[in-house]
């Protein structure tokens, strides 16, 4: 395979010095980022005390015949402590390391592991299928290395005694860099000796015409396994017979760390012959479909994708597919999915999110979603192996996807604040799955950051007294009077409690859904303004923790939503565990409702709809004050961040009322969106946001 960095493309601009210098600078910055992430990972590992780190090997000292037992007799098993999960061959290789000094071993193991990760990034980038755009060829290696450094597999693989990075590198070297059938087969066989399920690469090599390599891989695996039987017979019996292919070694087979089909079935409560039969059937289907797809991609010239698919199959069908063995999934981003340019981001984003974020961030903590949340990595691997419709290189959309529809660039209102060139107004409907992923992850991160904001009670109560003093000076300290008036009116109290707890999320999500379906151009404008306002609000939560009226001692406020509170040891009701109760300034309860009102008033076609939109923030501000959950100035803060959100979108991408581009026709008859010609009068184009 030719070096990807040497590939060229029609739009690569290889001869443009300015473009080369910018790409070179970007490449250096990305490598610097990858290096910083590697240092961060190394620091996290090296913080472990040497004694605990060395104990992480879970291997007894001594070598066969070196006096490890009395008089050089019986040697303790590598599985005696029940934590080592590698093969007997891996134990045979690692045993000599236990005799090294702990600090030296700690530094050497971590450094070598992270260097192997960088090597995987370099080899994988050179294995991208032709033709490779110049920008991709230059930036792929540092981008992939940086992503791997923050991925869950690498974070766990850097732990002592785990060799999951080594088999990945061995297979990639065998496929892309090592000349000759026998040396390549030898490397694949060693990888399978360390992780037996990788023996599936032998059928892939056989079916793609590399039969000598496949034979050498099988022979090498058999020889390494026989060597481990001769040197460690007790361990080999334990691994291959007593614990079939290591099932149950290194952790419970039904634990969340076992991201294999077998582990998922055990977590679902299946046991005994039924589970074994179902596991065998599912594993057979995954192997059948996955290998067929891998062979097809290899013959299509997408060899890196074929390798990634086979690796995903191997981990999924293995009795124990640990998280640190799932680096293959990240390599599957080499495949292209979707005919539209807007759809191309969905698969890479989904893979990166699944491989870098905890599953609790990706999915809410609901019992019904537990089977999906507990098996996110497995489902991603199975999807890559059997389901994701990667495009063949013969597809007309491989190099020329249907482009996004952009509006005409707008002039900045302030000459000193030009519009950002990369923030162009997109008028076509975005990919729904990508939007749902980003909204879920964005809200989860917002919740975690809000919960991590300062929660000092004395500081929050001091700021509450400060806010009350300002309101008294302004003559707007109406919270106590409104709160008690509502408490004395049961039906009004019930109404405001219901409004406060029910419409905060429902109304914004409904508006976003309607805009996505009916007015996609305005959806992006509205979504961006809401997101920016929320980010600005997080800064307020961190910089100014504030006790709401209901948590201010001695002022006589009644918490109508959560009930009476013991302010000496407040529990704050059911939301305490998931929400920072001192994150009150600015009020996003009012801010989001104001955003809803503005969007409805601007975009709703009928007068009664505009009236309802205007009433929503008015009722919300009454609710947050009446229930003693916010001060009046909190609502002012919410209005400020929402105004700033709309203002930033205006500065970044121009006014909302841009003109929409006209659709053009592809030569093959498929609908395609293209920019309008520059000499077209604005009046001849449809208005932005109209239903396509």
PDB file of C-alpha atoms in Angstrom, residues 243-466:
ATOM      1  CA  UNK A 243     -11.846 -21.663  31.885  1.00  0.00           C
ATOM      2  CA  UNK A 244     -12.715 -22.082  28.211  1.00  0.00           C
ATOM      3  CA  UNK A 245     -10.506 -19.566  26.374  1.00  0.00           C
ATOM      4  CA  UNK A 246     -10.114 -17.570  29.593  1.00  0.00           C
ATOM      5  CA  UNK A 247     -13.799 -17.170  30.453  1.00  0.00           C
ATOM      6  CA  UNK A 248     -14.050 -15.948  34.033  1.00  0.00           C
ATOM      7  CA  UNK A 249     -10.358 -15.095  34.408  1.00  0.00           C
ATOM      8  CA  UNK A 250      -9.496 -11.515  35.291  1.00  0.00           C
ATOM      9  CA  UNK A 251     -13.032 -10.648  36.301  1.00  0.00           C
ATOM     10  CA  UNK A 252     -16.602 -11.877  36.349  1.00  0.00           C
ATOM     11  CA  UNK A 253     -17.776 -12.893  32.851  1.00  0.00           C
ATOM     12  CA  UNK A 254     -21.006 -10.937  33.375  1.00  0.00           C
ATOM     13  CA  UNK A 255     -19.166  -7.774  34.436  1.00  0.00           C
ATOM     14  CA  UNK A 256     -19.479  -4.584  32.416  1.00  0.00           C
ATOM     15  CA  UNK A 257     -15.808  -4.843  31.451  1.00  0.00           C
ATOM     16  CA  UNK A 258     -16.610  -7.928  29.332  1.00  0.00           C
ATOM     17  CA  UNK A 259     -17.979  -6.324  26.175  1.00  0.00           C
ATOM     18  CA  UNK A 260     -18.627  -9.559  24.275  1.00  0.00           C
ATOM     19  CA  UNK A 261     -21.816 -11.305  23.184  1.00  0.00           C
ATOM     20  CA  UNK A 262     -21.283 -13.870  25.925  1.00  0.00           C
ATOM     21  CA  UNK A 263     -20.963 -11.172  28.577  1.00  0.00           C
ATOM     22  CA  UNK A 264     -24.055  -9.344  27.305  1.00  0.00           C
ATOM     23  CA  UNK A 265     -26.186 -12.511  27.436  1.00  0.00           C
ATOM     24  CA  UNK A 266     -25.039 -13.190  30.995  1.00  0.00           C
ATOM     25  CA  UNK A 267     -25.946  -9.628  32.001  1.00  0.00           C
ATOM     26  CA  UNK A 268     -29.412 -10.199  30.573  1.00  0.00           C
ATOM     27  CA  UNK A 269     -29.859 -13.077  33.032  1.00  0.00           C
ATOM     28  CA  UNK A 270     -29.411 -15.996  30.629  1.00  0.00           C
ATOM     29  CA  UNK A 271     -27.452 -18.968  31.970  1.00  0.00           C
ATOM     30  CA  UNK A 272     -26.849 -22.643  31.319  1.00  0.00           C
ATOM     31  CA  UNK A 273     -27.378 -24.489  28.018  1.00  0.00           C
ATOM     32  CA  UNK A 274     -29.828 -21.877  26.721  1.00  0.00           C
ATOM     33  CA  UNK A 275     -27.220 -19.135  27.014  1.00  0.00           C
ATOM     34  CA  UNK A 276     -24.493 -21.311  25.498  1.00  0.00           C
ATOM     35  CA  UNK A 277     -26.632 -22.234  22.489  1.00  0.00           C
ATOM     36  CA  UNK A 278     -27.776 -18.663  21.914  1.00  0.00           C
ATOM     37  CA  UNK A 279     -24.208 -17.392  22.266  1.00  0.00           C
ATOM     38  CA  UNK A 280     -22.938 -19.965  19.766  1.00  0.00           C
ATOM     39  CA  UNK A 281     -25.680 -19.051  17.281  1.00  0.00           C
ATOM     40  CA  UNK A 282     -25.115 -15.295  17.567  1.00  0.00           C
ATOM     41  CA  UNK A 283     -21.345 -15.694  17.396  1.00  0.00           C
ATOM     42  CA  UNK A 284     -21.677 -17.822  14.273  1.00  0.00           C
ATOM     43  CA  UNK A 285     -23.875 -15.233  12.587  1.00  0.00           C
ATOM     44  CA  UNK A 286     -21.517 -12.376  13.486  1.00  0.00           C
ATOM     45  CA  UNK A 287     -18.521 -14.319  12.156  1.00  0.00           C
ATOM     46  CA  UNK A 288     -20.371 -15.203   8.944  1.00  0.00           C
ATOM     47  CA  UNK A 289     -21.609 -11.716   8.145  1.00  0.00           C
ATOM     48  CA  UNK A 290     -18.545  -9.922   9.494  1.00  0.00           C
ATOM     49  CA  UNK A 291     -15.959 -11.946   7.588  1.00  0.00           C
ATOM     50  CA  UNK A 292     -17.970 -11.742   4.366  1.00  0.00           C
ATOM     51  CA  UNK A 293     -18.064  -7.963   4.700  1.00  0.00           C
ATOM     52  CA  UNK A 294     -14.358  -7.809   5.580  1.00  0.00           C
ATOM     53  CA  UNK A 295     -13.448  -9.852   2.497  1.00  0.00           C
ATOM     54  CA  UNK A 296     -15.619  -7.604   0.324  1.00  0.00           C
ATOM     55  CA  UNK A 297     -13.965  -4.443   1.668  1.00  0.00           C
ATOM     56  CA  UNK A 298     -10.482  -5.939   1.250  1.00  0.00           C
ATOM     57  CA  UNK A 299     -11.194  -6.782  -2.386  1.00  0.00           C
ATOM     58  CA  UNK A 300     -12.581  -3.273  -2.823  1.00  0.00           C
ATOM     59  CA  UNK A 301      -9.247  -1.773  -1.758  1.00  0.00           C
ATOM     60  CA  UNK A 302     -10.416  -0.765   1.727  1.00  0.00           C
ATOM     61  CA  UNK A 303      -7.951  -2.987   3.548  1.00  0.00           C
ATOM     62  CA  UNK A 304      -7.840  -0.902   6.752  1.00  0.00           C
ATOM     63  CA  UNK A 305     -11.620  -1.138   7.030  1.00  0.00           C
ATOM     64  CA  UNK A 306     -11.433  -4.908   6.436  1.00  0.00           C
ATOM     65  CA  UNK A 307      -8.892  -5.229   9.259  1.00  0.00           C
ATOM     66  CA  UNK A 308     -11.049  -3.113  11.591  1.00  0.00           C
ATOM     67  CA  UNK A 309     -14.184  -5.140  10.821  1.00  0.00           C
ATOM     68  CA  UNK A 310     -12.380  -8.421  11.469  1.00  0.00           C
ATOM     69  CA  UNK A 311     -11.007  -7.103  14.758  1.00  0.00           C
ATOM     70  CA  UNK A 312     -14.512  -6.035  15.826  1.00  0.00           C
ATOM     71  CA  UNK A 313     -15.808  -9.527  14.988  1.00  0.00           C
ATOM     72  CA  UNK A 314     -13.014 -11.146  16.999  1.00  0.00           C
ATOM     73  CA  UNK A 315     -13.671  -9.143  20.159  1.00  0.00           C
ATOM     74  CA  UNK A 316     -17.466  -9.502  19.908  1.00  0.00           C
ATOM     75  CA  UNK A 317     -17.463 -13.307  19.564  1.00  0.00           C
ATOM     76  CA  UNK A 318     -14.659 -13.957  22.045  1.00  0.00           C
ATOM     77  CA  UNK A 319     -15.915 -15.411  25.373  1.00  0.00           C
ATOM     78  CA  UNK A 320     -14.267 -12.440  27.067  1.00  0.00           C
ATOM     79  CA  UNK A 321     -13.927  -9.248  25.038  1.00  0.00           C
ATOM     80  CA  UNK A 322     -12.466  -6.756  27.474  1.00  0.00           C
ATOM     81  CA  UNK A 323     -12.812  -3.023  26.940  1.00  0.00           C
ATOM     82  CA  UNK A 324      -9.057  -2.595  26.475  1.00  0.00           C
ATOM     83  CA  UNK A 325      -9.244  -4.944  23.471  1.00  0.00           C
ATOM     84  CA  UNK A 326     -11.727  -2.809  21.536  1.00  0.00           C
ATOM     85  CA  UNK A 327      -9.299  -0.459  19.827  1.00  0.00           C
ATOM     86  CA  UNK A 328     -10.409  -2.049  16.537  1.00  0.00           C
ATOM     87  CA  UNK A 329     -13.673  -0.100  16.711  1.00  0.00           C
ATOM     88  CA  UNK A 330     -11.862   3.221  16.520  1.00  0.00           C
ATOM     89  CA  UNK A 331     -10.077   2.074  13.345  1.00  0.00           C
ATOM     90  CA  UNK A 332     -13.493   1.517  11.730  1.00  0.00           C
ATOM     91  CA  UNK A 333     -13.829   5.288  11.205  1.00  0.00           C
ATOM     92  CA  UNK A 334     -11.875   4.624   7.994  1.00  0.00           C
ATOM     93  CA  UNK A 335     -15.166   3.606   6.361  1.00  0.00           C
ATOM     94  CA  UNK A 336     -17.401   6.161   4.661  1.00  0.00           C
ATOM     95  CA  UNK A 337     -21.139   6.129   5.317  1.00  0.00           C
ATOM     96  CA  UNK A 338     -23.870   8.138   3.630  1.00  0.00           C
ATOM     97  CA  UNK A 339     -24.527   9.830   0.317  1.00  0.00           C
ATOM     98  CA  UNK A 340     -24.818  13.347   1.724  1.00  0.00           C
ATOM     99  CA  UNK A 341     -21.862  15.298   3.037  1.00  0.00           C
ATOM    100  CA  UNK A 342     -23.892  16.054   6.161  1.00  0.00           C
ATOM    101  CA  UNK A 343     -24.261  12.308   6.839  1.00  0.00           C
ATOM    102  CA  UNK A 344     -20.543  11.587   6.664  1.00  0.00           C
ATOM    103  CA  UNK A 345     -19.987  12.858  10.202  1.00  0.00           C
ATOM    104  CA  UNK A 346     -22.509  10.549  11.867  1.00  0.00           C
ATOM    105  CA  UNK A 347     -20.472   7.346  11.995  1.00  0.00           C
ATOM    106  CA  UNK A 348     -17.143   8.943  13.062  1.00  0.00           C
ATOM    107  CA  UNK A 349     -18.869  11.031  15.727  1.00  0.00           C
ATOM    108  CA  UNK A 350     -20.813   8.025  17.055  1.00  0.00           C
ATOM    109  CA  UNK A 351     -17.639   5.924  17.241  1.00  0.00           C
ATOM    110  CA  UNK A 352     -15.604   8.640  18.939  1.00  0.00           C
ATOM    111  CA  UNK A 353     -18.342   9.303  21.501  1.00  0.00           C
ATOM    112  CA  UNK A 354     -18.809   5.603  22.242  1.00  0.00           C
ATOM    113  CA  UNK A 355     -15.055   5.037  22.577  1.00  0.00           C
ATOM    114  CA  UNK A 356     -14.215   8.079  24.708  1.00  0.00           C
ATOM    115  CA  UNK A 357     -17.212   8.815  26.939  1.00  0.00           C
ATOM    116  CA  UNK A 358     -18.755   6.707  29.700  1.00  0.00           C
ATOM    117  CA  UNK A 359     -22.006   5.075  28.680  1.00  0.00           C
ATOM    118  CA  UNK A 360     -23.844   7.053  31.372  1.00  0.00           C
ATOM    119  CA  UNK A 361     -23.053  10.213  29.400  1.00  0.00           C
ATOM    120  CA  UNK A 362     -24.417   8.769  26.163  1.00  0.00           C
ATOM    121  CA  UNK A 363     -27.706   7.439  27.553  1.00  0.00           C
ATOM    122  CA  UNK A 364     -29.880   8.512  30.488  1.00  0.00           C
ATOM    123  CA  UNK A 365     -30.042   6.366  33.603  1.00  0.00           C
ATOM    124  CA  UNK A 366     -33.322   4.628  32.780  1.00  0.00           C
ATOM    125  CA  UNK A 367     -33.993   0.968  33.537  1.00  0.00           C
ATOM    126  CA  UNK A 368     -35.446   0.371  30.075  1.00  0.00           C
ATOM    127  CA  UNK A 369     -32.187   1.568  28.478  1.00  0.00           C
ATOM    128  CA  UNK A 370     -29.871  -0.484  30.707  1.00  0.00           C
ATOM    129  CA  UNK A 371     -29.321  -3.299  28.146  1.00  0.00           C
ATOM    130  CA  UNK A 372     -28.161  -0.713  25.603  1.00  0.00           C
ATOM    131  CA  UNK A 373     -26.231   1.476  28.054  1.00  0.00           C
ATOM    132  CA  UNK A 374     -24.329  -1.500  29.517  1.00  0.00           C
ATOM    133  CA  UNK A 375     -23.295  -2.756  26.067  1.00  0.00           C
ATOM    134  CA  UNK A 376     -22.528   0.413  24.128  1.00  0.00           C
ATOM    135  CA  UNK A 377     -19.034  -0.698  23.088  1.00  0.00           C
ATOM    136  CA  UNK A 378     -20.232  -4.168  22.090  1.00  0.00           C
ATOM    137  CA  UNK A 379     -23.118  -2.772  20.055  1.00  0.00           C
ATOM    138  CA  UNK A 380     -20.755  -0.363  18.304  1.00  0.00           C
ATOM    139  CA  UNK A 381     -18.398  -3.230  17.444  1.00  0.00           C
ATOM    140  CA  UNK A 382     -21.225  -5.434  16.155  1.00  0.00           C
ATOM    141  CA  UNK A 383     -22.625  -2.542  14.137  1.00  0.00           C
ATOM    142  CA  UNK A 384     -19.229  -1.961  12.527  1.00  0.00           C
ATOM    143  CA  UNK A 385     -18.877  -5.656  11.795  1.00  0.00           C
ATOM    144  CA  UNK A 386     -22.346  -6.461  10.474  1.00  0.00           C
ATOM    145  CA  UNK A 387     -24.640  -3.496   9.986  1.00  0.00           C
ATOM    146  CA  UNK A 388     -23.076  -0.134   9.095  1.00  0.00           C
ATOM    147  CA  UNK A 389     -23.503   0.388   5.301  1.00  0.00           C
ATOM    148  CA  UNK A 390     -19.988   1.473   4.360  1.00  0.00           C
ATOM    149  CA  UNK A 391     -19.757   2.793   0.808  1.00  0.00           C
ATOM    150  CA  UNK A 392     -17.739   0.866  -1.782  1.00  0.00           C
ATOM    151  CA  UNK A 393     -15.078   2.793  -3.660  1.00  0.00           C
ATOM    152  CA  UNK A 394     -17.068   2.287  -6.852  1.00  0.00           C
ATOM    153  CA  UNK A 395     -19.941   4.373  -5.472  1.00  0.00           C
ATOM    154  CA  UNK A 396     -20.372   7.759  -7.198  1.00  0.00           C
ATOM    155  CA  UNK A 397     -20.709   9.256  -3.705  1.00  0.00           C
ATOM    156  CA  UNK A 398     -17.342   7.937  -2.495  1.00  0.00           C
ATOM    157  CA  UNK A 399     -15.474  11.097  -3.511  1.00  0.00           C
ATOM    158  CA  UNK A 400     -18.403  13.316  -4.432  1.00  0.00           C
ATOM    159  CA  UNK A 401     -21.143  13.274  -1.760  1.00  0.00           C
ATOM    160  CA  UNK A 402     -24.209  15.465  -2.092  1.00  0.00           C
ATOM    161  CA  UNK A 403     -23.046  18.774  -0.607  1.00  0.00           C
ATOM    162  CA  UNK A 404     -24.819  20.750   2.075  1.00  0.00           C
ATOM    163  CA  UNK A 405     -26.943  23.694   0.971  1.00  0.00           C
ATOM    164  CA  UNK A 406     -25.407  26.968   2.158  1.00  0.00           C
ATOM    165  CA  UNK A 407     -27.021  30.363   2.174  1.00  0.00           C
ATOM    166  CA  UNK A 408     -25.408  33.442   0.684  1.00  0.00           C
ATOM    167  CA  UNK A 409     -22.651  34.845   2.923  1.00  0.00           C
ATOM    168  CA  UNK A 410     -23.843  37.864   4.877  1.00  0.00           C
ATOM    169  CA  UNK A 411     -21.949  41.062   5.596  1.00  0.00           C
ATOM    170  CA  UNK A 412     -21.006  41.714   9.212  1.00  0.00           C
ATOM    171  CA  UNK A 413     -22.894  44.505  10.946  1.00  0.00           C
ATOM    172  CA  UNK A 414     -19.666  45.615  12.641  1.00  0.00           C
ATOM    173  CA  UNK A 415     -16.594  45.817  10.412  1.00  0.00           C
ATOM    174  CA  UNK A 416     -14.261  45.026  13.303  1.00  0.00           C
ATOM    175  CA  UNK A 417     -16.119  41.779  14.068  1.00  0.00           C
ATOM    176  CA  UNK A 418     -16.127  39.866  10.755  1.00  0.00           C
ATOM    177  CA  UNK A 419     -18.192  36.730  10.287  1.00  0.00           C
ATOM    178  CA  UNK A 420     -16.237  33.563  10.874  1.00  0.00           C
ATOM    179  CA  UNK A 421     -15.642  31.940   7.467  1.00  0.00           C
ATOM    180  CA  UNK A 422     -16.110  28.373   8.754  1.00  0.00           C
ATOM    181  CA  UNK A 423     -19.455  29.177  10.423  1.00  0.00           C
ATOM    182  CA  UNK A 424     -21.521  29.239   7.249  1.00  0.00           C
ATOM    183  CA  UNK A 425     -25.302  29.264   7.348  1.00  0.00           C
ATOM    184  CA  UNK A 426     -26.442  25.744   6.408  1.00  0.00           C
ATOM    185  CA  UNK A 427     -30.000  25.621   5.119  1.00  0.00           C
ATOM    186  CA  UNK A 428     -30.513  21.898   4.557  1.00  0.00           C
ATOM    187  CA  UNK A 429     -31.854  19.556   7.236  1.00  0.00           C
ATOM    188  CA  UNK A 430     -29.072  18.059   9.407  1.00  0.00           C
ATOM    189  CA  UNK A 431     -28.748  14.356  10.112  1.00  0.00           C
ATOM    190  CA  UNK A 432     -31.256  13.386  12.806  1.00  0.00           C
ATOM    191  CA  UNK A 433     -29.095  10.739  14.490  1.00  0.00           C
ATOM    192  CA  UNK A 434     -26.166  13.124  14.726  1.00  0.00           C
ATOM    193  CA  UNK A 435     -28.383  15.815  16.216  1.00  0.00           C
ATOM    194  CA  UNK A 436     -29.792  13.435  18.827  1.00  0.00           C
ATOM    195  CA  UNK A 437     -26.297  12.280  19.767  1.00  0.00           C
ATOM    196  CA  UNK A 438     -24.979  15.806  20.144  1.00  0.00           C
ATOM    197  CA  UNK A 439     -28.036  17.016  22.076  1.00  0.00           C
ATOM    198  CA  UNK A 440     -27.830  14.078  24.481  1.00  0.00           C
ATOM    199  CA  UNK A 441     -24.085  14.375  25.030  1.00  0.00           C
ATOM    200  CA  UNK A 442     -24.295  18.164  25.273  1.00  0.00           C
ATOM    201  CA  UNK A 443     -27.011  18.024  27.914  1.00  0.00           C
ATOM    202  CA  UNK A 444     -25.183  15.319  29.843  1.00  0.00           C
ATOM    203  CA  UNK A 445     -21.990  17.382  29.890  1.00  0.00           C
ATOM    204  CA  UNK A 446     -24.021  20.429  30.919  1.00  0.00           C
ATOM    205  CA  UNK A 447     -25.513  18.445  33.821  1.00  0.00           C
ATOM    206  CA  UNK A 448     -22.107  17.187  34.965  1.00  0.00           C
ATOM    207  CA  UNK A 449     -20.496  20.633  34.765  1.00  0.00           C
ATOM    208  CA  UNK A 450     -23.423  22.210  36.586  1.00  0.00           C
ATOM    209  CA  UNK A 451     -23.265  19.548  39.289  1.00  0.00           C
ATOM    210  CA  UNK A 452     -19.510  20.120  39.664  1.00  0.00           C
ATOM    211  CA  UNK A 453     -19.903  23.892  40.130  1.00  0.00           C
ATOM    212  CA  UNK A 454     -18.984  25.286  43.573  1.00  0.00           C
ATOM    213  CA  UNK A 455     -21.530  24.318  46.242  1.00  0.00           C
ATOM    214  CA  UNK A 456     -20.252  26.206  49.275  1.00  0.00           C
ATOM    215  CA  UNK A 457     -23.301  26.844  51.421  1.00  0.00           C
ATOM    216  CA  UNK A 458     -21.852  29.905  53.153  1.00  0.00           C
ATOM    217  CA  UNK A 459     -20.802  31.471  49.836  1.00  0.00           C
ATOM    218  CA  UNK A 460     -24.160  30.711  48.215  1.00  0.00           C
ATOM    219  CA  UNK A 461     -26.105  32.152  51.151  1.00  0.00           C
ATOM    220  CA  UNK A 462     -23.845  35.215  51.203  1.00  0.00           C
ATOM    221  CA  UNK A 463     -24.547  35.806  47.521  1.00  0.00           C
ATOM    222  CA  UNK A 464     -28.260  35.297  48.227  1.00  0.00           C
ATOM    223  CA  UNK A 465     -28.149  38.059  50.833  1.00  0.00           C
ATOM    224  CA  UNK A 466     -26.341  40.256  48.323  1.00  0.00           C
TER     225      UNK A 466
END
